[in-house]
XYZ file of N, CA, C and O in Angstrom:
812
model
N 40.064 18.449 36.413
C 40.140 18.542 37.859
C 41.232 19.521 38.257
O 42.347 19.488 37.719
N 40.941 20.363 39.220
C 41.882 21.411 39.616
C 43.197 20.822 40.105
O 44.271 21.298 39.730
N 43.132 19.781 40.946
C 44.353 19.214 41.506
C 45.315 18.734 40.437
O 46.517 19.025 40.483
N 44.793 17.999 39.447
C 45.632 17.500 38.353
C 46.188 18.648 37.517
O 47.323 18.593 37.041
N 45.373 19.683 37.342
C 45.807 20.849 36.574
C 46.993 21.524 37.269
O 47.992 21.877 36.634
N 46.891 21.707 38.587
C 47.980 22.324 39.369
C 49.219 21.442 39.354
O 50.350 21.933 39.306
N 48.996 20.141 39.375
C 50.107 19.187 39.355
C 50.872 19.271 38.031
O 52.112 19.323 38.005
N 50.118 19.311 36.934
C 50.748 19.389 35.612
C 51.544 20.681 35.429
O 52.544 20.708 34.717
N 51.091 21.746 36.088
C 51.786 23.027 35.981
C 52.981 23.115 36.945
O 53.699 24.112 36.961
N 53.162 22.071 37.736
C 54.301 22.054 38.654
C 54.135 22.927 39.877
O 55.116 23.279 40.538
N 52.885 23.259 40.207
C 52.644 24.156 41.338
C 52.526 23.397 42.660
O 52.692 23.984 43.734
N 52.210 22.111 42.576
C 52.112 21.285 43.775
C 52.711 19.911 43.488
O 52.879 19.528 42.325
N 53.030 19.174 44.543
C 53.541 17.813 44.383
C 52.388 16.820 44.467
O 51.309 17.151 44.961
N 52.644 15.610 43.991
C 51.626 14.562 44.080
C 51.272 14.288 45.545
O 50.111 14.101 45.894
N 52.273 14.316 46.403
C 52.045 14.064 47.832
C 51.147 15.141 48.437
O 50.212 14.837 49.187
N 51.427 16.410 48.086
C 50.618 17.513 48.618
C 49.173 17.402 48.138
O 48.231 17.665 48.895
N 49.001 16.992 46.888
C 47.654 16.845 46.345
C 46.893 15.734 47.064
O 45.726 15.912 47.432
N 47.556 14.616 47.274
C 46.893 13.489 47.937
C 46.496 13.837 49.367
O 45.411 13.483 49.834
N 47.395 14.548 50.069
C 47.086 14.980 51.435
C 45.883 15.915 51.434
O 44.991 15.821 52.293
N 45.847 16.846 50.467
C 44.743 17.815 50.384
C 43.428 17.116 50.061
O 42.374 17.477 50.583
N 43.490 16.102 49.203
C 42.271 15.370 48.838
C 41.710 14.590 50.032
O 40.487 14.498 50.201
N 42.605 14.059 50.856
C 42.157 13.362 52.066
C 41.458 14.347 53.001
O 40.391 14.060 53.554
N 42.074 15.528 53.157
C 41.480 16.552 54.029
C 40.142 17.022 53.465
O 39.183 17.253 54.213
N 40.063 17.157 52.147
C 38.818 17.601 51.516
C 37.696 16.600 51.769
O 36.556 16.974 52.043
N 38.043 15.317 51.712
C 37.038 14.279 51.940
C 36.510 14.331 53.376
O 35.336 14.087 53.637
N 37.394 14.695 54.313
C 37.002 14.771 55.722
C 36.201 16.034 56.036
O 35.235 16.000 56.796
N 36.624 17.162 55.447
C 36.048 18.456 55.834
C 35.023 19.006 54.853
O 34.190 19.842 55.215
N 35.111 18.580 53.584
C 34.218 19.132 52.565
C 34.640 20.506 52.089
O 33.927 21.165 51.325
N 35.818 20.960 52.514
C 36.304 22.287 52.125
C 36.753 22.278 50.659
O 36.989 21.216 50.066
N 36.880 23.468 50.074
C 37.340 23.577 48.694
C 38.813 23.170 48.599
O 39.623 23.536 49.461
N 39.151 22.429 47.551
C 40.514 21.938 47.377
C 41.522 23.092 47.312
O 42.580 23.037 47.949
N 41.178 24.117 46.549
C 42.094 25.253 46.421
C 42.375 25.919 47.760
O 43.518 26.294 48.060
N 41.349 26.048 48.578
C 41.504 26.670 49.898
C 42.431 25.834 50.783
O 43.270 26.366 51.515
N 42.269 24.532 50.710
C 43.126 23.633 51.495
C 44.580 23.758 51.046
O 45.497 23.852 51.871
N 44.791 23.786 49.736
C 46.151 23.879 49.203
C 46.825 25.196 49.581
O 48.029 25.228 49.854
N 46.042 26.278 49.611
C 46.601 27.569 50.028
C 47.028 27.505 51.493
O 48.096 28.004 51.875
N 46.205 26.882 52.311
C 46.573 26.719 53.727
C 47.854 25.892 53.874
O 48.617 26.078 54.815
N 48.083 24.992 52.931
C 49.257 24.122 52.999
C 50.482 24.720 52.302
O 51.505 24.055 52.160
N 50.329 25.973 51.832
C 51.518 26.649 51.298
C 51.466 27.103 49.854
O 52.375 27.783 49.383
N 50.438 26.729 49.100
C 50.337 27.193 47.716
C 50.028 28.689 47.718
O 49.068 29.123 48.355
N 50.836 29.516 47.025
C 50.553 30.958 46.990
C 49.159 31.218 46.405
O 48.785 30.625 45.394
N 48.401 32.099 47.058
C 47.032 32.374 46.626
C 46.992 32.886 45.192
O 46.125 32.509 44.407
N 47.962 33.734 44.838
C 47.986 34.271 43.474
C 48.221 33.165 42.452
O 47.618 33.163 41.373
N 49.061 32.206 42.781
C 49.318 31.086 41.868
C 48.039 30.270 41.663
O 47.734 29.837 40.542
N 47.276 30.080 42.752
C 46.001 29.358 42.645
C 45.041 30.096 41.721
O 44.441 29.495 40.819
N 44.893 31.405 41.920
C 43.932 32.174 41.134
C 44.351 32.273 39.664
O 43.514 32.248 38.769
N 45.652 32.375 39.416
C 46.119 32.385 38.025
C 45.779 31.056 37.340
O 45.348 31.023 36.188
N 45.968 29.963 38.067
C 45.664 28.649 37.511
C 44.166 28.474 37.286
O 43.740 27.936 36.257
N 43.359 28.936 38.243
C 41.902 28.854 38.100
C 41.435 29.644 36.878
O 40.565 29.192 36.126
N 42.003 30.842 36.700
C 41.628 31.678 35.554
C 41.971 30.973 34.246
O 41.157 30.916 33.316
N 43.169 30.396 34.182
C 43.596 29.692 32.973
C 42.700 28.481 32.710
O 42.286 28.228 31.571
N 42.384 27.750 33.763
C 41.555 26.553 33.628
C 40.160 26.888 33.107
O 39.571 26.126 32.337
N 39.624 28.046 33.535
C 38.261 28.445 33.169
C 38.216 29.350 31.932
O 37.155 29.856 31.568
N 39.368 29.558 31.294
C 39.396 30.393 30.098
C 39.157 31.862 30.379
O 38.537 32.572 29.574
N 39.641 32.330 31.534
C 39.487 33.730 31.929
C 40.857 34.383 32.038
O 41.881 33.706 32.058
N 40.859 35.718 32.117
C 42.099 36.441 32.356
C 42.245 36.713 33.846
O 41.250 36.945 34.539
N 43.477 36.686 34.323
C 43.729 36.996 35.729
C 43.985 38.493 35.856
O 44.803 39.064 35.129
N 43.271 39.132 36.770
C 43.431 40.569 37.006
C 44.363 40.749 38.202
O 44.023 40.372 39.322
N 45.524 41.290 37.951
C 46.543 41.368 39.001
C 46.193 42.374 40.093
O 46.503 42.162 41.260
N 45.561 43.487 39.696
C 45.313 44.549 40.668
C 44.081 45.348 40.266
O 43.699 45.384 39.096
N 43.473 45.996 41.256
C 42.330 46.865 40.991
C 42.784 48.296 40.711
O 41.969 49.174 40.440
N 44.075 48.515 40.751
C 44.621 49.859 40.572
C 44.248 50.438 39.204
O 44.396 49.791 38.172
N 43.740 51.649 39.211
C 43.403 52.343 37.975
C 42.060 51.965 37.379
O 41.644 52.539 36.370
N 41.356 51.016 37.969
C 40.042 50.605 37.450
C 38.962 51.333 38.233
O 38.865 51.195 39.455
N 38.157 52.124 37.531
C 37.112 52.916 38.189
C 35.759 52.577 37.566
O 35.350 53.178 36.576
N 35.053 51.604 38.120
C 33.730 51.243 37.573
C 32.746 52.401 37.735
O 32.839 53.176 38.686
N 31.817 52.504 36.790
C 30.761 53.511 36.867
C 29.610 52.930 37.694
O 28.955 51.988 37.248
N 29.344 53.473 38.903
C 28.284 52.904 39.746
C 26.917 52.847 39.075
O 26.171 51.879 39.261
N 26.569 53.871 38.277
C 25.262 53.864 37.624
C 25.187 52.758 36.575
O 24.162 52.087 36.423
N 26.281 52.536 35.855
C 26.316 51.465 34.858
C 26.298 50.100 35.532
O 25.626 49.180 35.079
N 27.018 49.976 36.629
C 27.065 48.704 37.356
C 25.673 48.317 37.840
O 25.255 47.160 37.728
N 24.930 49.300 38.366
C 23.588 49.030 38.881
C 22.635 48.611 37.764
O 21.716 47.811 37.981
N 22.847 49.138 36.565
C 21.998 48.765 35.428
C 22.247 47.321 34.997
O 21.337 46.636 34.538
N 23.468 46.869 35.153
C 23.838 45.543 34.670
C 23.601 44.445 35.694
O 23.160 43.347 35.359
N 23.899 44.752 36.962
C 23.830 43.728 37.997
C 23.475 44.383 39.321
O 24.147 45.329 39.747
N 22.421 43.910 39.954
C 22.033 44.459 41.247
C 23.131 44.222 42.274
O 23.874 43.240 42.199
N 23.198 45.107 43.246
C 24.214 44.977 44.292
C 24.110 43.625 44.999
O 25.116 42.973 45.281
N 22.883 43.212 45.285
C 22.683 41.939 45.972
C 23.173 40.765 45.128
O 23.757 39.809 45.649
N 22.970 40.835 43.801
C 23.445 39.771 42.916
C 24.971 39.811 42.799
O 25.627 38.767 42.725
N 25.523 41.033 42.779
C 26.980 41.168 42.721
C 27.624 40.500 43.933
O 28.634 39.806 43.825
N 27.012 40.701 45.104
C 27.521 40.075 46.330
C 27.338 38.562 46.298
O 28.242 37.803 46.658
N 26.165 38.124 45.874
C 25.850 36.694 45.870
C 26.794 35.912 44.965
O 27.260 34.822 45.307
N 27.087 36.484 43.795
C 27.893 35.759 42.816
C 29.349 36.226 42.739
O 30.108 35.709 41.926
N 29.701 37.195 43.571
C 31.082 37.680 43.554
C 31.458 38.229 42.195
O 32.486 37.864 41.614
N 30.604 39.125 41.654
C 30.799 39.651 40.299
C 30.639 41.171 40.273
O 29.678 41.698 40.831
N 31.568 41.850 39.628
C 31.495 43.305 39.492
C 31.671 43.697 38.024
O 32.735 43.453 37.438
N 30.636 44.307 37.390
C 30.812 44.832 36.030
C 31.698 46.084 36.091
O 31.431 46.981 36.879
N 32.742 46.122 35.272
C 33.666 47.266 35.344
C 33.682 48.107 34.078
O 34.312 49.167 34.036
N 32.996 47.658 33.016
C 32.975 48.476 31.805
C 32.599 47.673 30.570
O 32.186 46.523 30.663
N 32.745 48.329 29.407
C 32.448 47.695 28.120
C 33.689 47.789 27.237
O 34.398 48.792 27.247
N 33.925 46.718 26.471
C 35.016 46.759 25.500
C 34.707 45.795 24.363
O 34.358 44.637 24.601
N 34.831 46.291 23.143
C 34.586 45.479 21.944
C 33.227 44.783 21.987
O 33.099 43.601 21.625
N 32.209 45.534 22.454
C 30.860 45.008 22.470
C 30.561 44.027 23.589
O 29.500 43.405 23.595
N 31.495 43.868 24.525
C 31.281 42.937 25.635
C 31.364 43.654 26.983
O 32.120 44.611 27.139
N 30.560 43.170 27.934
C 30.644 43.677 29.305
C 31.848 43.023 29.964
O 32.023 41.804 29.900
N 32.684 43.832 30.585
C 33.827 43.287 31.321
C 33.414 43.087 32.774
O 32.935 44.015 33.427
N 33.586 41.866 33.260
C 33.137 41.504 34.601
C 34.283 40.854 35.367
O 34.959 39.964 34.849
N 34.468 41.324 36.598
C 35.506 40.738 37.452
C 34.844 39.825 38.478
O 33.926 40.235 39.183
N 35.309 38.582 38.536
C 34.772 37.589 39.467
C 35.757 37.316 40.596
O 36.972 37.434 40.411
N 35.207 36.928 41.745
C 36.065 36.467 42.845
C 36.015 34.944 42.953
O 36.799 34.351 43.687
N 35.079 34.329 42.214
C 34.927 32.876 42.238
C 34.546 32.405 40.837
O 33.448 32.724 40.345
N 35.421 31.654 40.173
C 35.146 31.256 38.780
C 33.948 30.327 38.631
O 33.401 30.184 37.541
N 33.499 29.699 39.722
C 32.364 28.782 39.646
C 31.069 29.490 39.268
O 30.109 28.853 38.833
N 31.031 30.822 39.425
C 29.802 31.564 39.160
C 29.753 32.182 37.762
O 28.839 32.935 37.446
N 30.708 31.854 36.940
C 30.801 32.468 35.605
C 29.522 32.266 34.794
O 28.974 33.224 34.237
N 29.023 31.036 34.739
C 27.833 30.740 33.923
C 26.590 31.430 34.484
O 25.770 31.963 33.727
N 26.438 31.423 35.812
C 25.271 32.049 36.431
C 25.243 33.548 36.163
O 24.187 34.125 35.873
N 26.396 34.184 36.244
C 26.474 35.632 35.992
C 26.188 35.923 34.522
O 25.486 36.889 34.193
N 26.703 35.101 33.646
C 26.451 35.287 32.209
C 24.953 35.229 31.915
O 24.433 36.008 31.108
N 24.239 34.332 32.587
C 22.789 34.229 32.386
C 22.070 35.463 32.920
O 21.095 35.929 32.319
N 22.539 36.004 34.037
C 21.913 37.208 34.596
C 22.122 38.423 33.694
O 21.226 39.236 33.513
N 23.314 38.538 33.122
C 23.634 39.702 32.291
C 22.872 39.685 30.969
O 22.506 40.728 30.443
N 22.688 38.492 30.412
C 21.980 38.321 29.132
C 22.632 39.106 27.993
O 21.974 39.561 27.064
N 23.923 39.320 28.124
C 24.694 40.010 27.077
C 26.071 39.346 26.986
O 26.519 38.723 27.943
N 26.753 39.510 25.852
C 28.111 38.964 25.751
C 29.004 39.567 26.835
O 28.942 40.765 27.105
N 29.817 38.732 27.466
C 30.653 39.212 28.563
C 32.064 38.653 28.466
O 32.294 37.574 27.919
N 32.995 39.416 28.984
C 34.398 38.993 29.091
C 34.708 38.932 30.578
O 34.528 39.925 31.289
N 35.153 37.787 31.069
C 35.338 37.594 32.497
C 36.805 37.632 32.911
O 37.672 37.099 32.220
N 37.026 38.250 34.059
C 38.343 38.292 34.686
C 38.221 37.674 36.075
O 37.161 37.735 36.704
N 39.304 37.115 36.563
C 39.335 36.586 37.929
C 40.326 37.410 38.734
O 41.439 37.688 38.271
N 39.916 37.809 39.938
C 40.782 38.644 40.789
C 40.891 38.039 42.177
O 39.999 37.316 42.633
N 41.967 38.356 42.845
C 42.134 37.963 44.239
C 41.059 38.639 45.083
O 40.569 39.721 44.717
N 40.677 38.038 46.201
C 39.601 38.605 47.029
C 39.799 40.071 47.396
O 38.847 40.858 47.343
N 41.029 40.458 47.745
C 41.256 41.851 48.157
C 40.985 42.824 47.008
O 40.376 43.878 47.201
N 41.443 42.472 45.802
C 41.229 43.329 44.633
C 39.750 43.393 44.285
O 39.209 44.453 43.948
N 39.070 42.233 44.358
C 37.640 42.207 44.052
C 36.856 43.082 45.024
O 35.957 43.829 44.619
N 37.163 42.992 46.307
C 36.448 43.785 47.317
C 36.620 45.278 47.076
O 35.684 46.061 47.256
N 37.801 45.675 46.639
C 38.042 47.086 46.339
C 37.187 47.533 45.154
O 36.571 48.599 45.177
N 37.111 46.703 44.127
C 36.283 47.022 42.960
C 34.808 47.073 43.334
O 34.060 47.926 42.859
N 34.389 46.166 44.192
C 32.985 46.142 44.625
C 32.628 47.435 45.349
O 31.559 48.019 45.115
N 33.497 47.894 46.232
C 33.226 49.146 46.964
C 33.124 50.337 46.014
O 32.327 51.243 46.235
N 33.928 50.323 44.964
C 33.882 51.428 43.996
C 32.623 51.366 43.139
O 32.042 52.394 42.792
N 32.211 50.158 42.773
C 31.057 49.997 41.875
C 29.725 50.140 42.603
O 28.737 50.585 42.024
N 29.705 49.746 43.877
C 28.455 49.775 44.660
C 28.700 50.505 45.984
O 28.780 49.873 47.037
N 28.826 51.835 45.920
C 29.183 52.591 47.125
C 28.079 52.706 48.168
O 28.339 53.057 49.304
N 26.831 52.432 47.798
C 25.719 52.623 48.731
C 24.958 51.341 48.973
O 24.827 50.501 48.080
N 24.451 51.194 50.175
C 23.675 50.013 50.548
C 22.182 50.340 50.554
O 21.786 51.494 50.622
N 21.383 49.286 50.553
C 19.933 49.414 50.716
C 19.281 50.384 49.736
O 18.467 51.214 50.115
N 19.637 50.312 48.471
C 19.031 51.189 47.481
C 17.561 50.828 47.285
O 17.166 49.682 47.447
N 16.782 51.827 46.901
C 15.339 51.643 46.766
C 14.986 50.490 45.831
O 14.198 49.604 46.173
N 15.545 50.508 44.634
C 15.232 49.460 43.664
C 15.587 48.081 44.168
O 14.858 47.110 43.960
N 16.718 48.006 44.848
C 17.170 46.727 45.400
C 16.189 46.197 46.449
O 15.874 45.009 46.495
N 15.706 47.100 47.304
C 14.745 46.718 48.340
C 13.478 46.156 47.696
O 12.957 45.119 48.109
N 12.992 46.831 46.656
C 11.772 46.389 45.977
C 11.956 45.018 45.317
O 11.055 44.182 45.358
N 13.116 44.794 44.716
C 13.383 43.499 44.087
C 13.461 42.403 45.135
O 12.876 41.331 44.986
N 14.163 42.694 46.229
C 14.311 41.691 47.300
C 12.970 41.362 47.948
O 12.750 40.239 48.395
N 12.069 42.349 47.973
C 10.742 42.122 48.570
C 9.777 41.464 47.585
O 8.638 41.161 47.929
N 10.224 41.259 46.351
C 9.366 40.640 45.350
C 8.327 41.592 44.768
O 7.355 41.163 44.145
N 8.534 42.909 44.959
C 7.586 43.906 44.468
C 7.964 44.450 43.091
O 7.210 45.209 42.481
N 9.148 44.073 42.615
C 9.639 44.612 41.347
C 10.567 43.570 40.718
O 11.345 42.923 41.416
N 10.474 43.421 39.394
C 11.367 42.475 38.714
C 12.694 43.157 38.397
O 12.773 44.393 38.323
N 13.729 42.367 38.191
C 15.039 42.924 37.809
C 14.918 43.695 36.493
O 15.517 44.750 36.316
N 14.146 43.138 35.563
C 14.001 43.777 34.241
C 13.325 45.142 34.367
O 13.726 46.119 33.716
N 12.281 45.232 35.224
C 11.580 46.501 35.418
C 12.492 47.531 36.067
O 12.471 48.707 35.706
N 13.316 47.085 37.013
C 14.255 48.003 37.664
C 15.252 48.556 36.647
O 15.525 49.762 36.614
N 15.775 47.678 35.809
C 16.737 48.128 34.803
C 16.089 49.113 33.830
O 16.712 50.098 33.416
N 14.816 48.856 33.468
C 14.093 49.773 32.578
C 13.971 51.162 33.214
O 14.225 52.184 32.562
N 13.601 51.193 34.495
C 13.437 52.475 35.186
C 14.769 53.194 35.343
O 14.844 54.423 35.214
N 15.837 52.453 35.612
C 17.158 53.065 35.753
C 17.635 53.665 34.435
O 18.286 54.713 34.411
N 17.292 52.977 33.331
C 17.640 53.514 31.999
C 16.925 54.841 31.763
O 17.509 55.799 31.249
N 15.632 54.891 32.120
C 14.856 56.126 31.976
C 15.455 57.216 32.842
O 15.640 58.363 32.406
N 15.775 56.882 34.094
C 16.337 57.868 35.024
C 17.655 58.432 34.497
O 17.914 59.634 34.581
N 18.482 57.559 33.939
C 19.784 57.975 33.432
C 19.635 58.929 32.251
O 20.483 59.816 32.049
N 18.569 58.772 31.463
C 18.378 59.601 30.274
C 17.710 60.934 30.526
O 17.597 61.766 29.612
N 17.241 61.185 31.745
C 16.573 62.453 32.055
C 17.572 63.585 32.225
O 18.653 63.387 32.777
N 17.226 64.804 31.772
C 18.145 65.949 31.918
C 18.375 66.333 33.377
O 19.432 66.836 33.731
N 17.367 66.106 34.213
C 17.504 66.391 35.640
C 17.208 65.123 36.438
O 16.347 64.338 36.049
N 17.917 64.969 37.531
C 17.718 63.777 38.353
C 16.309 63.750 38.919
O 15.822 64.726 39.479
N 15.664 62.614 38.736
C 14.315 62.437 39.248
C 14.309 61.200 40.144
O 14.912 60.183 39.801
N 13.639 61.273 41.298
C 13.625 60.118 42.203
C 13.154 58.850 41.499
O 12.160 58.859 40.763
N 13.866 57.775 41.749
C 13.531 56.504 41.123
C 12.112 56.062 41.475
O 11.397 55.519 40.641
N 11.702 56.304 42.721
C 10.358 55.909 43.152
C 9.277 56.528 42.279
O 8.317 55.857 41.893
N 9.435 57.816 41.953
C 8.454 58.499 41.100
C 8.426 57.887 39.702
O 7.366 57.712 39.101
N 9.607 57.569 39.169
C 9.693 56.980 37.831
C 9.003 55.619 37.800
O 8.239 55.306 36.882
N 9.242 54.821 38.820
C 8.627 53.493 38.884
C 7.103 53.566 38.892
O 6.424 52.801 38.209
N 6.571 54.514 39.655
C 5.119 54.669 39.752
C 4.556 55.206 38.440
O 3.540 54.718 37.937
N 5.210 56.222 37.860
C 4.729 56.833 36.613
C 4.721 55.821 35.462
O 3.841 55.858 34.600
N 5.707 54.934 35.445
C 5.787 53.928 34.373
C 4.868 52.735 34.639
O 4.749 51.835 33.799
N 4.253 52.721 35.815
C 3.372 51.618 36.169
C 4.120 50.345 36.517
O 3.560 49.244 36.453
N 5.378 50.498 36.906
C 6.211 49.336 37.224
C 6.099 48.920 38.686
O 6.439 47.801 39.051
N 5.654 49.851 39.522
C 5.509 49.548 40.949
C 4.323 50.325 41.509
O 3.977 51.398 41.018
N 3.708 49.777 42.550
C 2.577 50.448 43.186
C 3.088 51.504 44.167
O 4.119 51.306 44.818
N 2.377 52.652 44.268
C 2.811 53.723 45.177
C 3.011 53.229 46.607
O 3.976 53.612 47.268
N 2.105 52.366 47.085
C 2.227 51.889 48.472
C 3.467 51.015 48.671
O 4.098 51.041 49.741
N 3.855 50.259 47.621
C 5.064 49.438 47.721
C 6.310 50.317 47.757
O 7.271 50.030 48.484
N 6.279 51.379 46.951
C 7.412 52.310 46.939
C 7.544 52.998 48.293
O 8.652 53.138 48.833
N 6.429 53.425 48.855
C 6.459 54.091 50.168
C 7.026 53.165 51.244
O 7.827 53.575 52.084
N 6.588 51.913 51.217
C 7.064 50.938 52.204
C 8.571 50.713 52.048
O 9.313 50.648 53.036
N 9.024 50.618 50.794
C 10.453 50.413 50.533
C 11.259 51.635 50.957
O 12.368 51.512 51.476
N 10.695 52.816 50.733
C 11.387 54.049 51.134
C 11.559 54.125 52.652
O 12.577 54.604 53.150
N 10.554 53.643 53.371
C 10.663 53.627 54.843
C 11.837 52.746 55.264
O 12.637 53.125 56.121
N 11.948 51.579 54.640
C 13.049 50.679 54.962
C 14.388 51.286 54.558
O 15.384 51.153 55.259
N 14.370 51.976 53.425
C 15.584 52.610 52.932
C 16.048 53.718 53.878
O 17.219 53.826 54.203
N 15.087 54.536 54.342
C 15.443 55.634 55.246
C 15.971 55.108 56.577
O 16.837 55.717 57.199
N 15.466 53.958 56.990
C 15.965 53.354 58.231
C 17.432 52.982 58.101
O 18.170 52.964 59.079
N 17.852 52.732 56.840
C 19.257 52.403 56.590
C 20.092 53.621 56.311
O 21.267 53.517 56.025
N 19.471 54.814 56.387
C 20.219 56.052 56.225
C 20.393 56.502 54.799
O 21.202 57.372 54.500
N 19.622 55.913 53.873
C 19.759 56.299 52.467
C 18.735 57.376 52.109
O 17.715 57.532 52.743
N 19.009 58.085 51.022
C 18.128 59.174 50.602
C 17.211 58.777 49.470
O 17.256 57.688 48.956
N 16.362 59.724 49.080
C 15.355 59.504 48.047
C 15.966 59.133 46.706
O 15.433 58.336 45.969
N 17.080 59.751 46.365
C 17.534 59.701 44.985
C 18.440 58.508 44.658
O 18.928 58.402 43.562
N 18.699 57.673 45.610
C 19.561 56.555 45.303
C 18.774 55.430 44.646
O 17.688 55.107 45.088
N 19.347 54.836 43.592
C 18.626 53.764 42.906
C 18.726 52.473 43.682
O 18.218 51.493 43.280
């Protein structure tokens, strides 16, 4: 239990924990959030959460530059937002992923389907990493997946093909040529994409 863990580490008093638990029972809010409102430093909470979940705490996003094309291959932008997860690179055969919420660790691991090393970051640092990894909204592939016209696996296959081409080729054309999506579905998705101000070549 998080409260007992924080208590053992000397970060909160028994009285503060009991007060927070009473408030949690009344409001249904997260215990950690309540404790932060009552004075627990947010960084101390996140360090404790990382330790409790067997993760490393990432102090800052400074100097970390995720590859947007690699991030899109590993985790869709919509999934990154839903689970608060940003793939930032590979090391020792594992995908390095930064989370904003440790509760989603198992769900993200299942989506990645590869060995992963997880880090926990403060919300501000995570948001900065997310903006770097996913600079564009309403990408074509994402629209097709959200509309149920394309599977995540098919999108990743097409993105791999696109990445390996000597010249950039529109993702829509690749999807149709590989038989992964119907031309009419791609056209419909492109219309929605253009309404959001995006261009042909964004995945």
